[in-house]
Short mmCIF file of C-alpha atoms in Angstrom, two decimals:
data_model
loop_
_atom_site.label_atom_id
_atom_site.label_comp_id
_atom_site.label_asym_id
_atom_site.label_seq_id
_atom_site.Cartn_x
_atom_site.Cartn_y
_atom_site.Cartn_z
CA MET I 1 -18.03 65.08 -97.49
CA THR I 2 -16.69 64.18 -94.08
CA ARG I 3 -13.54 62.03 -94.09
CA ARG I 4 -12.76 59.73 -91.12
CA ALA I 5 -9.27 58.47 -90.19
CA PHE I 6 -7.82 56.11 -87.56
CA THR I 7 -6.88 57.78 -84.35
CA MET I 8 -3.47 57.30 -82.71
CA VAL I 9 -4.99 55.15 -80.02
CA GLU I 10 -6.56 52.81 -82.61
CA LEU I 11 -3.23 52.52 -84.42
CA LEU I 12 -1.45 51.65 -81.19
CA LEU I 13 -4.03 49.04 -80.31
CA ALA I 14 -3.74 47.52 -83.80
CA VAL I 15 0.03 47.34 -83.54
CA MET I 16 -0.15 45.79 -80.06
CA LEU I 17 -2.68 43.20 -81.31
CA VAL I 18 -0.54 42.27 -84.24
CA GLY I 19 2.52 42.01 -81.91
CA VAL I 20 0.64 39.70 -79.50
CA ILE I 21 -0.57 37.49 -82.29
CA THR I 22 2.89 37.33 -83.82
CA THR I 23 4.45 36.45 -80.43
CA VAL I 24 1.88 33.69 -79.82
CA CYS I 25 2.50 32.27 -83.29
CA VAL I 26 6.32 32.30 -82.80
CA PHE I 27 6.06 30.54 -79.44
CA THR I 28 3.60 28.01 -80.78
CA PHE I 29 5.80 27.28 -83.80
CA ASN I 30 8.89 26.89 -81.60
CA ALA I 31 7.01 24.56 -79.21
CA VAL I 32 5.75 22.43 -82.09
CA SER I 33 9.19 22.31 -83.70
CA ARG I 34 10.86 21.34 -80.44
CA GLY I 35 8.22 18.72 -79.74
CA TRP I 36 8.68 17.26 -83.25
CA GLN I 37 12.51 17.25 -82.78
CA ILE I 38 12.28 15.53 -79.37
CA SER I 39 9.78 13.00 -80.72
CA THR I 40 12.05 12.25 -83.71
CA ASP I 41 15.05 11.85 -81.45
CA TYR I 42 13.12 9.60 -79.10
CA MET I 43 11.90 7.39 -81.94
CA ASP I 44 15.43 7.17 -83.33
CA LYS I 45 16.78 6.09 -79.89
CA ALA I 46 13.87 3.62 -79.57
CA GLN I 47 14.71 2.00 -82.91
CA ARG I 48 18.37 1.69 -82.00
CA THR I 49 17.49 0.25 -78.59
CA ASP I 50 15.10 -2.23 -80.19
CA TYR I 51 17.80 -3.28 -82.67
CA ALA I 52 20.31 -3.76 -79.86
CA LEU I 53 17.75 -5.76 -77.85
CA ASN I 54 17.01 -7.99 -80.86
CA GLN I 55 20.74 -8.61 -81.35
CA VAL I 56 21.09 -9.72 -77.74
CA ILE I 57 17.95 -11.88 -78.06
CA LEU I 58 19.35 -13.57 -81.19
CA GLY I 59 22.67 -14.05 -79.40
CA LEU I 60 20.99 -15.72 -76.41
CA ARG I 61 18.91 -18.01 -78.66
CA SER I 62 22.09 -19.09 -80.44
CA MET I 63 23.74 -19.98 -77.14
CA TYR I 64 26.15 -22.89 -77.38
CA TYR I 65 26.79 -25.74 -74.98
CA PRO I 66 28.91 -28.77 -75.93
CA HIS I 67 27.45 -32.30 -76.16
CA ASP I 68 30.19 -33.97 -74.17
CA GLY I 69 28.15 -35.53 -71.42
CA ARG I 70 29.25 -33.25 -68.64
CA GLN I 71 28.82 -29.71 -67.35
CA ASP I 72 31.50 -27.22 -68.32
CA GLU I 73 31.90 -23.81 -66.62
CA ARG I 74 33.70 -22.45 -69.70
CA TYR I 75 30.35 -22.43 -71.57
CA GLY I 76 28.06 -21.42 -68.72
CA PHE I 77 26.01 -18.27 -68.50
CA VAL I 78 27.48 -15.60 -66.19
CA LEU I 79 25.44 -12.77 -64.71
CA THR I 80 27.19 -9.92 -62.83
CA ASN I 81 24.53 -8.04 -60.93
CA ASN I 82 25.48 -4.38 -60.46
CA GLY I 83 22.10 -2.89 -59.60
CA ASP I 84 18.70 -2.09 -61.10
CA GLY I 85 20.02 -0.76 -64.42
CA GLU I 86 18.92 2.86 -64.04
CA ASP I 87 22.27 4.21 -65.35
CA PRO I 88 25.54 2.83 -66.75
CA ARG I 89 27.16 2.40 -63.31
CA SER I 90 24.28 0.27 -61.95
CA SER I 91 23.91 -1.86 -65.11
CA ASP I 92 24.47 -5.61 -65.20
CA VAL I 93 27.01 -7.53 -67.28
CA ILE I 94 26.19 -10.88 -68.93
CA GLU I 95 28.45 -13.37 -70.61
CA TRP I 96 27.88 -16.61 -72.53
CA SER I 97 29.12 -18.79 -75.47
CA LYS I 98 27.34 -18.69 -78.78
CA THR I 99 27.51 -19.30 -82.51
CA GLY I 100 26.42 -17.20 -85.49
CA SER I 101 26.71 -13.54 -86.45
CA ALA I 102 24.33 -12.00 -83.84
CA ILE I 103 26.06 -9.21 -81.87
CA VAL I 104 29.46 -9.79 -83.49
CA GLY I 105 28.38 -9.15 -87.10
CA ASN I 106 28.77 -11.04 -90.38
CA LYS I 107 32.29 -9.75 -90.97
CA SER I 108 33.69 -10.90 -87.63
CA SER I 109 36.33 -13.64 -87.75
CA VAL I 110 34.50 -15.59 -85.02
CA ALA I 111 31.05 -15.48 -86.58
CA ASP I 112 31.40 -18.95 -88.11
CA THR I 113 32.88 -20.60 -84.99
CA VAL I 114 31.94 -20.98 -81.38
CA HIS I 115 32.86 -17.82 -79.45
CA ARG I 116 32.11 -16.12 -76.16
CA VAL I 117 30.57 -12.68 -75.78
CA GLN I 118 30.22 -10.22 -72.95
CA VAL I 119 27.46 -7.56 -73.06
CA MET I 120 27.48 -4.42 -70.90
CA ILE I 121 26.71 -0.70 -70.72
CA LEU I 122 29.71 1.65 -70.80
CA GLU I 123 29.64 5.35 -70.05
CA GLU I 124 31.37 8.07 -72.05
CA GLY I 125 34.87 8.68 -70.77
CA ASP I 126 35.24 5.18 -69.27
CA ARG I 127 38.92 4.18 -69.08
CA SER I 128 38.59 0.63 -67.92
CA TYR I 129 39.92 -0.68 -71.22
CA ARG I 130 42.79 0.21 -73.52
CA ASP I 131 40.78 2.76 -75.52
CA GLU I 132 38.67 5.38 -73.83
CA VAL I 133 34.86 5.02 -74.39
CA GLU I 134 33.72 7.83 -76.67
CA VAL I 135 29.94 7.52 -76.31
CA THR I 136 27.53 6.03 -73.77
CA GLY I 137 25.81 2.93 -75.06
CA LEU I 138 25.53 -0.84 -75.22
CA TYR I 139 28.86 -2.58 -75.88
CA ALA I 140 30.03 -6.13 -76.50
CA ARG I 141 33.32 -7.96 -76.18
CA GLN I 142 34.18 -11.16 -77.96
CA CYS I 143 36.83 -13.82 -77.59
CA PRO I 144 37.42 -17.24 -79.22
CA ASP I 145 36.02 -20.45 -77.83
CA ALA I 146 37.99 -21.95 -74.98
CA ALA I 147 38.86 -24.98 -77.10
CA LEU I 148 40.56 -22.71 -79.65
CA ARG I 149 42.75 -20.79 -77.17
CA PRO I 150 46.31 -21.84 -76.42
CA ALA I 151 46.82 -24.08 -73.43
CA ASP I 152 47.38 -22.33 -70.11
CA ASP I 153 50.93 -23.67 -69.81
CA ALA I 154 51.85 -22.72 -73.41
CA SER I 155 51.71 -19.00 -72.81
CA GLU I 156 51.62 -16.40 -70.01
CA ILE I 157 48.83 -14.51 -71.81
CA ASP I 158 45.42 -14.53 -70.18
CA TYR I 159 42.90 -15.33 -72.95
CA SER I 160 39.79 -14.74 -70.79
CA PHE I 161 37.75 -11.57 -70.53
CA ALA I 162 39.86 -10.68 -67.47
CA ASN I 163 42.44 -9.42 -69.95
CA ASP I 164 41.10 -5.93 -70.59
CA GLU I 165 43.87 -5.09 -73.00
CA MET I 166 43.14 -7.95 -75.42
CA TYR I 167 39.36 -7.79 -75.99
CA GLN I 168 38.18 -4.23 -76.62
CA PRO I 169 34.50 -3.32 -76.34
CA VAL I 170 32.58 -2.73 -79.60
CA LEU I 171 29.56 -0.40 -79.74
CA ILE I 172 26.27 -2.15 -80.52
CA ALA I 173 23.93 0.88 -80.04
CA ASP I 174 24.39 4.31 -78.54
CA GLY I 175 21.66 6.02 -76.52
CA VAL I 176 21.25 2.96 -74.34
CA VAL I 177 22.06 4.08 -70.74
CA GLY I 178 20.87 1.27 -68.58
CA PHE I 179 20.65 -2.56 -68.61
CA ASN I 180 19.14 -4.94 -66.11
CA CYS I 181 19.07 -8.73 -66.47
CA ARG I 182 17.16 -11.28 -64.43
CA VAL I 183 16.95 -15.02 -64.83
CA LEU I 184 14.49 -17.84 -64.32
CA LYS I 185 16.83 -20.63 -63.29
CA THR I 186 14.74 -23.75 -64.04
CA ALA I 187 11.44 -24.63 -65.59
CA ASP I 188 10.29 -26.05 -62.23
CA GLU I 189 10.07 -22.50 -60.83
CA VAL I 190 7.42 -21.39 -63.33
CA GLU I 191 4.10 -20.77 -61.60
CA ALA I 192 2.48 -18.72 -64.35
CA GLU I 193 3.25 -17.88 -67.95
CA ASN I 194 4.17 -14.28 -67.19
CA ASP I 195 4.95 -14.45 -63.48
CA LYS I 196 7.86 -11.97 -63.17
CA ARG I 197 8.15 -12.57 -59.43
CA MET I 198 9.99 -15.81 -60.09
CA PHE I 199 12.91 -14.08 -61.85
CA ASP I 200 16.08 -13.60 -59.85
CA ASP I 201 18.92 -11.05 -60.03
CA GLU I 202 21.50 -13.70 -59.17
CA PHE I 203 22.67 -16.73 -61.16
CA ALA I 204 25.33 -18.64 -59.27
CA GLU I 205 25.27 -21.75 -61.51
CA SER I 206 27.81 -20.47 -64.00
CA ASN I 207 28.44 -24.00 -65.27
CA ALA I 208 24.94 -24.13 -66.80
CA VAL I 209 22.43 -21.77 -68.46
CA PRO I 210 19.13 -20.50 -67.15
CA TYR I 211 15.66 -21.50 -68.36
CA LYS I 212 14.65 -17.90 -69.26
CA VAL I 213 16.34 -14.54 -69.30
CA GLU I 214 14.63 -11.19 -68.75
CA LEU I 215 16.30 -8.23 -70.48
CA MET I 216 15.47 -4.60 -69.76
CA PHE I 217 17.21 -1.69 -71.57
CA ARG I 218 16.75 1.97 -70.79
CA MET I 219 17.12 4.72 -73.32
CA ALA I 220 18.77 8.10 -72.89
CA ASP I 221 16.53 11.09 -72.12
CA PRO I 222 15.34 12.44 -75.50
CA ASP I 223 16.04 16.09 -74.70
CA GLY I 224 19.60 15.47 -73.65
CA ARG I 225 19.19 16.12 -69.89
CA SER I 226 20.41 13.80 -67.23
CA TYR I 227 18.85 10.34 -66.85
CA ARG I 228 15.33 10.38 -65.59
CA SER I 229 13.58 7.59 -63.85
CA ASN I 230 10.31 7.83 -65.79
CA THR I 231 11.97 6.88 -69.09
CA ALA I 232 9.99 3.86 -70.33
CA PRO I 233 12.17 0.71 -70.34
CA VAL I 234 12.23 -1.75 -73.21
CA MET I 235 11.92 -5.32 -71.97
CA ARG I 236 11.86 -8.86 -73.41
CA ILE I 237 11.86 -12.36 -71.96
CA VAL I 238 13.89 -14.98 -73.80
CA ARG I 239 13.57 -18.74 -73.50
CA ILE I 240 17.00 -20.43 -73.73
CA PRO I 241 16.77 -23.55 -75.98
CA ILE I 242 19.73 -25.49 -74.53
CA HIS I 243 18.81 -25.06 -70.85
CA GLU I 244 18.05 -28.75 -70.34
CA GLN I 245 21.20 -29.80 -72.16
CA SER I 246 23.34 -27.64 -69.89
CA LEU I 247 21.98 -29.24 -66.74
CA ASP I 248 23.60 -32.62 -67.43
CA GLY I 249 25.67 -32.03 -70.57
CA ALA I 250 24.25 -35.23 -72.08
CA SER I 251 24.16 -35.52 -75.83
CA PRO I 252 20.66 -36.03 -77.17
CA PRO I 253 20.07 -39.49 -78.76
CA SER I 254 20.49 -39.73 -82.50
CA ALA I 255 17.54 -40.63 -84.75
CA GLU I 256 18.92 -44.13 -85.36
CA SER I 257 19.43 -44.93 -81.70
CA ALA I 258 15.99 -43.54 -80.82
CA LYS I 259 14.48 -45.64 -83.59
CA ARG I 260 16.09 -48.78 -82.25
CA LYS I 261 14.62 -48.04 -78.82
CA GLY I 262 11.18 -47.38 -80.31
CA GLU I 263 11.19 -43.77 -79.16
CA VAL I 264 10.44 -42.28 -82.62
CA ARG I 265 6.72 -41.78 -83.01
CA ARG I 266 5.30 -41.95 -86.50
CA GLY I 267 2.71 -39.62 -87.87
CA PRO I 268 0.37 -39.94 -90.86
CA GLY I 269 2.18 -41.40 -93.88
CA GLY I 270 4.97 -42.80 -91.68
CA ALA I 271 6.69 -39.37 -91.20
CA SER I 272 8.59 -39.05 -87.92
CA ARG I 273 7.61 -36.32 -85.53
#
């Protein structure tokens, strides 16, 4: 009986084939693993960015303006335009007065009172404030309402946001590396429901609040490299409820006074609407 065996050439070819298949499998596994890790990191950053954006939206919708019959610059909306928001150094800063726990949190001492907030992007290592910034992200500063601060002549302390030592930035969400804000000043400028051309990068009327605010946040690159321009921005447009009130500061009529003037319309069953 003749017995056949593998030749040396056949064994070498088999070993080479197994090696090639193993190498391909290893590279494929590494690529899939890295892709999964990057996707997970990206989704995590997207969720944090969306959370931060919702907090700012809630804060803008809870904007406060006094019913004292006049305009007051202490409660107006302030927009500092620093660029297009591609990175922290070209990001805008916005400031307004509000009520509620949005941005500041439920445990904040100012959550149940009128307070003023300032929202901005700060870069890791920033030394503009008393404490060095440890991580790049979206930050907020808060201070008491102007009516609750001591009178100017009662103390030499500056109780505005100009006092960098007093009001330290608090991190809202890391991974946010850019912020751009634009405003639609009045309802008269609206030509179409989603006409973005009407939004402006400047808002000089700091004694009032705009009709709408466009917010755009940019997330950090998911693989940890430097900022890249093709990172998809997250954007929302917010309608400010008290815009009309801030234009003249007039207090809206009460239900009783409106009733006396015949301005209350009655619906079915006599219910007011």
